[in-house]
Structure formats: C-alpha cells, structure tokens
C-alpha cells in the first residue's frame, strides 16, 4: 500500500516537473507571479509533507520526506543520535526523518537511489521562496564550484542496489 | 616531499600498523597547563589526540584553542569541528587557522543537539551537515578554493576524518551512509562507542561488501565504563550510545569498588575482539575523566610498544 502511494508520488513529481516547464517565462524569481504561486506551493506541500519552504526542494531524493523537518537540518542522512526505537534525538516523540526517508526511498523504484546524492549546503537565502521557480531557473543548484562530479555521484548511486 | 606533510596518524594508518587515538578531556579553565597535563598522560600511547568540540553540547575550552596548545608542545591533535555552533563562514576560516597552527587531522561531525547540553537555550546552528563540511574541507584542500570559488593562496595539508555510528537505526543504511562520507572526503573514521560486537560485525560485513574498508581507515570507538551508574547515565542521557544488557548486568553484579576495574576489563576485551575484525585499522579510546586508564588499556590489550 505504502509502495503504491510512493510510486504515485513519483508520478506526481514527474508530472509537476513536466507541467511547469512551459511556465518558465512567466515564473521569474522575485516576480509578482512568484508571489502568487508561493502560497499555492506552500499549501500543497505543507499539507502533504510539512514543507518548511527552504526553496530548494529535494523531496524526491529523500524518500518523499521533507528533510528540513530534521531538527539539525541534515540533508545527507541521519546523525548518530537516533534512538533505538528509531525516534529523533532532539524530539523523542517524533520518528527520525531519516529513518522514514530510508524506508520511503527503499520503496521508490525511480528515485530511491537518489538518497545517496551528496546534497550541497542549503542556500539559506532561498528560504520562503518558491522551489518551483528556483528549479525552473536553476537557482537551487547554481554554484561557482563543482560540488561533486557526475562520475563520483553515479558511482555512489550504483551502491544503492547492492 | 609529500611524505613530510603527512600527519603522524596518517602515516601510521598508511603503514598498516594498528592506530590508536584518544580524547582529551577539555578543561573548564583558562590554564594551558591543564591541557598540557592531560595531553602528557595520553601522548605516549596515541597517534593522535582528539580535541573535542563542546561534546554533548557542554561548554568547555574550544577545540581550536586546545589544538593550538597541543601543536605548541609538539603533540598531534585531531581537530573536531561540529556543525552545531558555527556557520560555514566561521568554519572555513577556522580550518585555515587550524592548518596554519600545524593541525593536520580534521574530524568533521554533526554534533549533539544543544538540548543535551548544559545550555539548552542556545541557538543551534547546523548550517552545514557533516557531509557538506567534509566536502567543503576537501574542496579547500584539493581545489584550493572556498565554497564560493574564491581562491586560497596556500596549501592546506589535511587528513580528513568523520564519525560513524553503526549502533543506531537505520542499521541497514549505515554502511551506505559511510560510502557517502568517503565520497565527500573522509579518509579515516572514528566510530561511536562499540559495546555491541555482533552489531558491529554485521556493519563491517556490509562495509566490506561495498568495498569501503579499502577506501577508508576505520577506527573503532572503545572506552572504559567507570561504574554501573556512569554506564546507566551514558546509556540513557548521552545521545547515540548503546550498551547491551549483558554489559549492564556484568557491571551491576560487580561490587561498587571493583566496577571501575571491571569496566576497564570489558574495554580491553572489546578492544581485543574488534582488532580481529577484518577492515578495522585502529581504535579510538574515549576515557572521559579517566585518561590515566588509557595506558593500562593499551598495555593490557597487547598493543605496546607503540613506536
């Protein structure tokens, strides 16, 4: 059941990704259109994922669990403080985001391996902006230095199925 | 030429000798003497001394300052940087400063949350996570640039380390997470306290299956439990430490005045067992407030002479 839900979410992700491409000329960073779309994006993602509006969404790479809900804002996996029941070191009543992310990714045929992506530091200046707009214009990934070579990243993601 | 720049810890690990690191209990004073004295107890038996970065989120002398003091007297520090207290700008500057003082070993860790420390009202920073910190340090060393792309005008000889905790969930993902750390730049690993040998063996099997033991030096965290009470405290109050019931029972059954001795004995036994596991390159001995035991543990585990 959970697997179907995750496969469905992968499809939705692909659909949104595809559907917003033609809107690129309209949806410019800091434009009035972005201001209009932000509440919509927030509403959709907040209800489903408790989205924190970091503006650089990696949801599909983290088992469809928003990693910004991790109290340490970790983007690359769990810390060493996870409790034996799989709950969070900081918030004992909450299941560890990364335990959930691993469970989710394990059930995702298309994007599961992306859990092994080495995620770059969060751009805090994109907080509360639209991840959709940022993605269309490459603001979420742009950087003057290469974070990781495609070759290194591929080799790493190959480990997923092992 | 390259040989000269290597830290002692890196040389020992590369040579295939069993490496030992330990941890210096950071003083709550402004006395350099306190650091020197604590280091002197450890230096003869260790290839590197960890200067901890406010571990457990408790305030002590900073790891940077301890490293500076250690390099002054010719001891080799392992500079711990946690992501809890400083943002990326401070951390990159600190890496340069530490290297300028002769620090070569860097241990990049996430850090315990402020809620576990003595000042839970502090602002947690966590600007980087440990993997981003590792990658950034590697970038500074190998590509000689800051994260922004701005050039760094000198070499930074660094030996990069990371932590690993195989003893907590999600167990089956822990080895792959290690692979991530290696790609990000980790050359050596110090693990959390190992008390659960079967779990550790399973972890190492997964590590070997992924071929990771050939890409990184793994040092197993061990340490003497001072008493049943101390063990209970660590088990319930310190994040990430797992102590199996058998060990707790063993300490409980021991009369109070002999518990410290028993704790040391357990540590020696664990050390002997982990030495036999394929892919283990060394141990990291954490003897909080009982540093004087490190020498005895090293000796009783048959790891002398060191040089």
mmCIF file of N, CA, C and O in Angstrom, chain B residues 46-82:
data_model
loop_
_atom_site.group_PDB
_atom_site.id
_atom_site.type_symbol
_atom_site.label_atom_id
_atom_site.label_comp_id
_atom_site.label_asym_id
_atom_site.label_seq_id
_atom_site.Cartn_x
_atom_site.Cartn_y
_atom_site.Cartn_z
ATOM 1 N N UNK B 46 49.318 7.280 22.051
ATOM 2 C CA UNK B 46 48.363 7.604 20.991
ATOM 3 C C UNK B 46 49.049 8.189 19.761
ATOM 4 O O UNK B 46 50.067 8.855 19.872
ATOM 5 N N UNK B 47 48.447 7.961 18.624
ATOM 6 C CA UNK B 47 48.941 8.545 17.384
ATOM 7 C C UNK B 47 48.241 9.866 17.084
ATOM 8 O O UNK B 47 48.581 10.556 16.133
ATOM 9 N N UNK B 48 47.270 10.192 17.885
ATOM 10 C CA UNK B 48 46.564 11.455 17.721
ATOM 11 C C UNK B 48 45.658 11.672 18.910
ATOM 12 O O UNK B 48 45.132 10.713 19.479
ATOM 13 N N UNK B 49 45.510 12.927 19.323
ATOM 14 C CA UNK B 49 44.651 13.240 20.469
ATOM 15 C C UNK B 49 43.491 14.098 19.992
ATOM 16 O O UNK B 49 43.692 15.189 19.469
ATOM 17 N N UNK B 50 42.273 13.604 20.181
ATOM 18 C CA UNK B 50 41.105 14.382 19.770
ATOM 19 C C UNK B 50 40.884 15.577 20.688
ATOM 20 O O UNK B 50 40.836 15.421 21.907
ATOM 21 N N UNK B 51 40.756 16.743 20.080
ATOM 22 C CA UNK B 51 40.319 17.919 20.824
ATOM 23 C C UNK B 51 38.832 18.068 20.537
ATOM 24 O O UNK B 51 38.442 18.415 19.423
ATOM 25 N N UNK B 52 38.016 17.749 21.530
ATOM 26 C CA UNK B 52 36.568 17.664 21.283
ATOM 27 C C UNK B 52 35.932 19.047 21.235
ATOM 28 O O UNK B 52 36.360 19.963 21.918
ATOM 29 N N UNK B 53 34.922 19.172 20.384
ATOM 30 C CA UNK B 53 34.263 20.451 20.152
ATOM 31 C C UNK B 53 32.975 20.513 20.964
ATOM 32 O O UNK B 53 31.899 20.213 20.474
ATOM 33 N N UNK B 54 33.117 20.922 22.229
ATOM 34 C CA UNK B 54 31.959 21.027 23.127
ATOM 35 C C UNK B 54 31.056 19.804 23.005
ATOM 36 O O UNK B 54 29.873 19.917 22.704
ATOM 37 N N UNK B 55 31.620 18.625 23.239
ATOM 38 C CA UNK B 55 30.843 17.401 23.066
ATOM 39 C C UNK B 55 29.700 17.360 24.073
ATOM 40 O O UNK B 55 29.813 17.878 25.182
ATOM 41 N N UNK B 56 28.619 16.749 23.654
ATOM 42 C CA UNK B 56 27.432 16.741 24.495
ATOM 43 C C UNK B 56 26.827 18.132 24.638
ATOM 44 O O UNK B 56 25.993 18.374 25.503
ATOM 45 N N UNK B 57 27.281 19.052 23.801
ATOM 46 C CA UNK B 57 26.813 20.447 23.831
ATOM 47 C C UNK B 57 27.070 21.126 25.171
ATOM 48 O O UNK B 57 26.345 22.017 25.581
ATOM 49 N N UNK B 58 28.126 20.641 25.861
ATOM 50 C CA UNK B 58 28.521 21.311 27.090
ATOM 51 C C UNK B 58 29.715 22.212 26.809
ATOM 52 O O UNK B 58 30.643 21.847 26.092
ATOM 53 N N UNK B 59 29.682 23.395 27.406
ATOM 54 C CA UNK B 59 30.719 24.380 27.132
ATOM 55 C C UNK B 59 32.032 24.038 27.844
ATOM 56 O O UNK B 59 32.038 23.767 29.038
ATOM 57 N N UNK B 60 33.128 24.002 27.096
ATOM 58 C CA UNK B 60 34.472 23.832 27.646
ATOM 59 C C UNK B 60 35.421 24.684 26.817
ATOM 60 O O UNK B 60 34.994 25.368 25.890
ATOM 61 N N UNK B 61 36.738 24.574 27.111
ATOM 62 C CA UNK B 61 37.707 25.277 26.271
ATOM 63 C C UNK B 61 37.526 24.803 24.822
ATOM 64 O O UNK B 61 37.272 23.620 24.572
ATOM 65 N N UNK B 62 37.658 25.718 23.872
ATOM 66 C CA UNK B 62 37.355 25.377 22.476
ATOM 67 C C UNK B 62 38.359 24.399 21.893
ATOM 68 O O UNK B 62 39.529 24.362 22.282
ATOM 69 N N UNK B 63 37.882 23.598 20.944
ATOM 70 C CA UNK B 63 38.754 22.592 20.331
ATOM 71 C C UNK B 63 39.885 23.263 19.563
ATOM 72 O O UNK B 63 41.006 22.770 19.526
ATOM 73 N N UNK B 64 39.594 24.392 18.952
ATOM 74 C CA UNK B 64 40.616 25.138 18.209
ATOM 75 C C UNK B 64 41.767 25.534 19.130
ATOM 76 O O UNK B 64 42.945 25.353 18.805
ATOM 77 N N UNK B 65 41.443 26.059 20.314
ATOM 78 C CA UNK B 65 42.486 26.510 21.245
ATOM 79 C C UNK B 65 43.278 25.317 21.780
ATOM 80 O O UNK B 65 44.500 25.393 21.919
ATOM 81 N N UNK B 66 42.578 24.234 22.057
ATOM 82 C CA UNK B 66 43.282 23.040 22.549
ATOM 83 C C UNK B 66 44.260 22.545 21.486
ATOM 84 O O UNK B 66 45.406 22.196 21.781
ATOM 85 N N UNK B 67 43.825 22.553 20.228
ATOM 86 C CA UNK B 67 44.712 22.149 19.131
ATOM 87 C C UNK B 67 45.946 23.046 19.076
ATOM 88 O O UNK B 67 47.073 22.569 18.896
ATOM 89 N N UNK B 68 45.723 24.344 19.223
ATOM 90 C CA UNK B 68 46.849 25.285 19.174
ATOM 91 C C UNK B 68 47.848 24.962 20.279
ATOM 92 O O UNK B 68 49.057 24.913 20.056
ATOM 93 N N UNK B 69 47.330 24.699 21.481
ATOM 94 C CA UNK B 69 48.217 24.385 22.607
ATOM 95 C C UNK B 69 48.954 23.071 22.362
ATOM 96 O O UNK B 69 50.136 22.945 22.677
ATOM 97 N N UNK B 70 48.253 22.097 21.803
ATOM 98 C CA UNK B 70 48.888 20.801 21.567
ATOM 99 C C UNK B 70 50.003 20.900 20.525
ATOM 100 O O UNK B 70 51.070 20.311 20.679
ATOM 101 N N UNK B 71 49.756 21.646 19.459
ATOM 102 C CA UNK B 71 50.813 21.749 18.435
ATOM 103 C C UNK B 71 52.012 22.500 18.991
ATOM 104 O O UNK B 71 53.146 22.221 18.619
ATOM 105 N N UNK B 72 51.788 23.439 19.900
ATOM 106 C CA UNK B 72 52.899 24.172 20.518
ATOM 107 C C UNK B 72 53.858 23.254 21.238
ATOM 108 O O UNK B 72 55.063 23.463 21.233
ATOM 109 N N UNK B 73 53.289 22.256 21.936
ATOM 110 C CA UNK B 73 54.178 21.362 22.685
ATOM 111 C C UNK B 73 54.515 20.109 21.880
ATOM 112 O O UNK B 73 55.104 19.168 22.403
ATOM 113 N N UNK B 74 54.136 20.106 20.616
ATOM 114 C CA UNK B 74 54.603 19.036 19.731
ATOM 115 C C UNK B 74 53.751 17.781 19.738
ATOM 116 O O UNK B 74 54.177 16.745 19.239
ATOM 117 N N UNK B 75 52.552 17.846 20.293
ATOM 118 C CA UNK B 75 51.662 16.695 20.231
ATOM 119 C C UNK B 75 50.745 16.823 19.029
ATOM 120 O O UNK B 75 50.507 17.916 18.540
ATOM 121 N N UNK B 76 50.226 15.684 18.601
ATOM 122 C CA UNK B 76 49.411 15.723 17.388
ATOM 123 C C UNK B 76 47.917 15.700 17.685
ATOM 124 O O UNK B 76 47.383 14.700 18.149
ATOM 125 N N UNK B 77 47.241 16.808 17.403
ATOM 126 C CA UNK B 77 45.798 16.834 17.669
ATOM 127 C C UNK B 77 44.962 16.325 16.497
ATOM 128 O O UNK B 77 45.400 16.338 15.357
ATOM 129 N N UNK B 78 43.769 15.857 16.831
ATOM 130 C CA UNK B 78 42.726 15.632 15.838
ATOM 131 C C UNK B 78 41.668 16.694 16.137
ATOM 132 O O UNK B 78 41.036 16.668 17.193
ATOM 133 N N UNK B 79 41.541 17.642 15.233
ATOM 134 C CA UNK B 79 40.680 18.801 15.454
ATOM 135 C C UNK B 79 39.237 18.456 15.105
ATOM 136 O O UNK B 79 38.909 18.231 13.956
ATOM 137 N N UNK B 80 38.404 18.401 16.134
ATOM 138 C CA UNK B 80 36.981 18.127 15.907
ATOM 139 C C UNK B 80 36.254 19.420 15.565
ATOM 140 O O UNK B 80 36.367 20.395 16.290
ATOM 141 N N UNK B 81 35.508 19.379 14.468
ATOM 142 C CA UNK B 81 34.628 20.502 14.162
ATOM 143 C C UNK B 81 33.209 19.981 14.095
ATOM 144 O O UNK B 81 32.902 19.088 13.311
ATOM 145 N N UNK B 82 32.358 20.525 14.942
ATOM 146 C CA UNK B 82 30.959 20.130 14.871
ATOM 147 C C UNK B 82 30.184 21.221 14.137
ATOM 148 O O UNK B 82 30.605 22.377 14.075
#
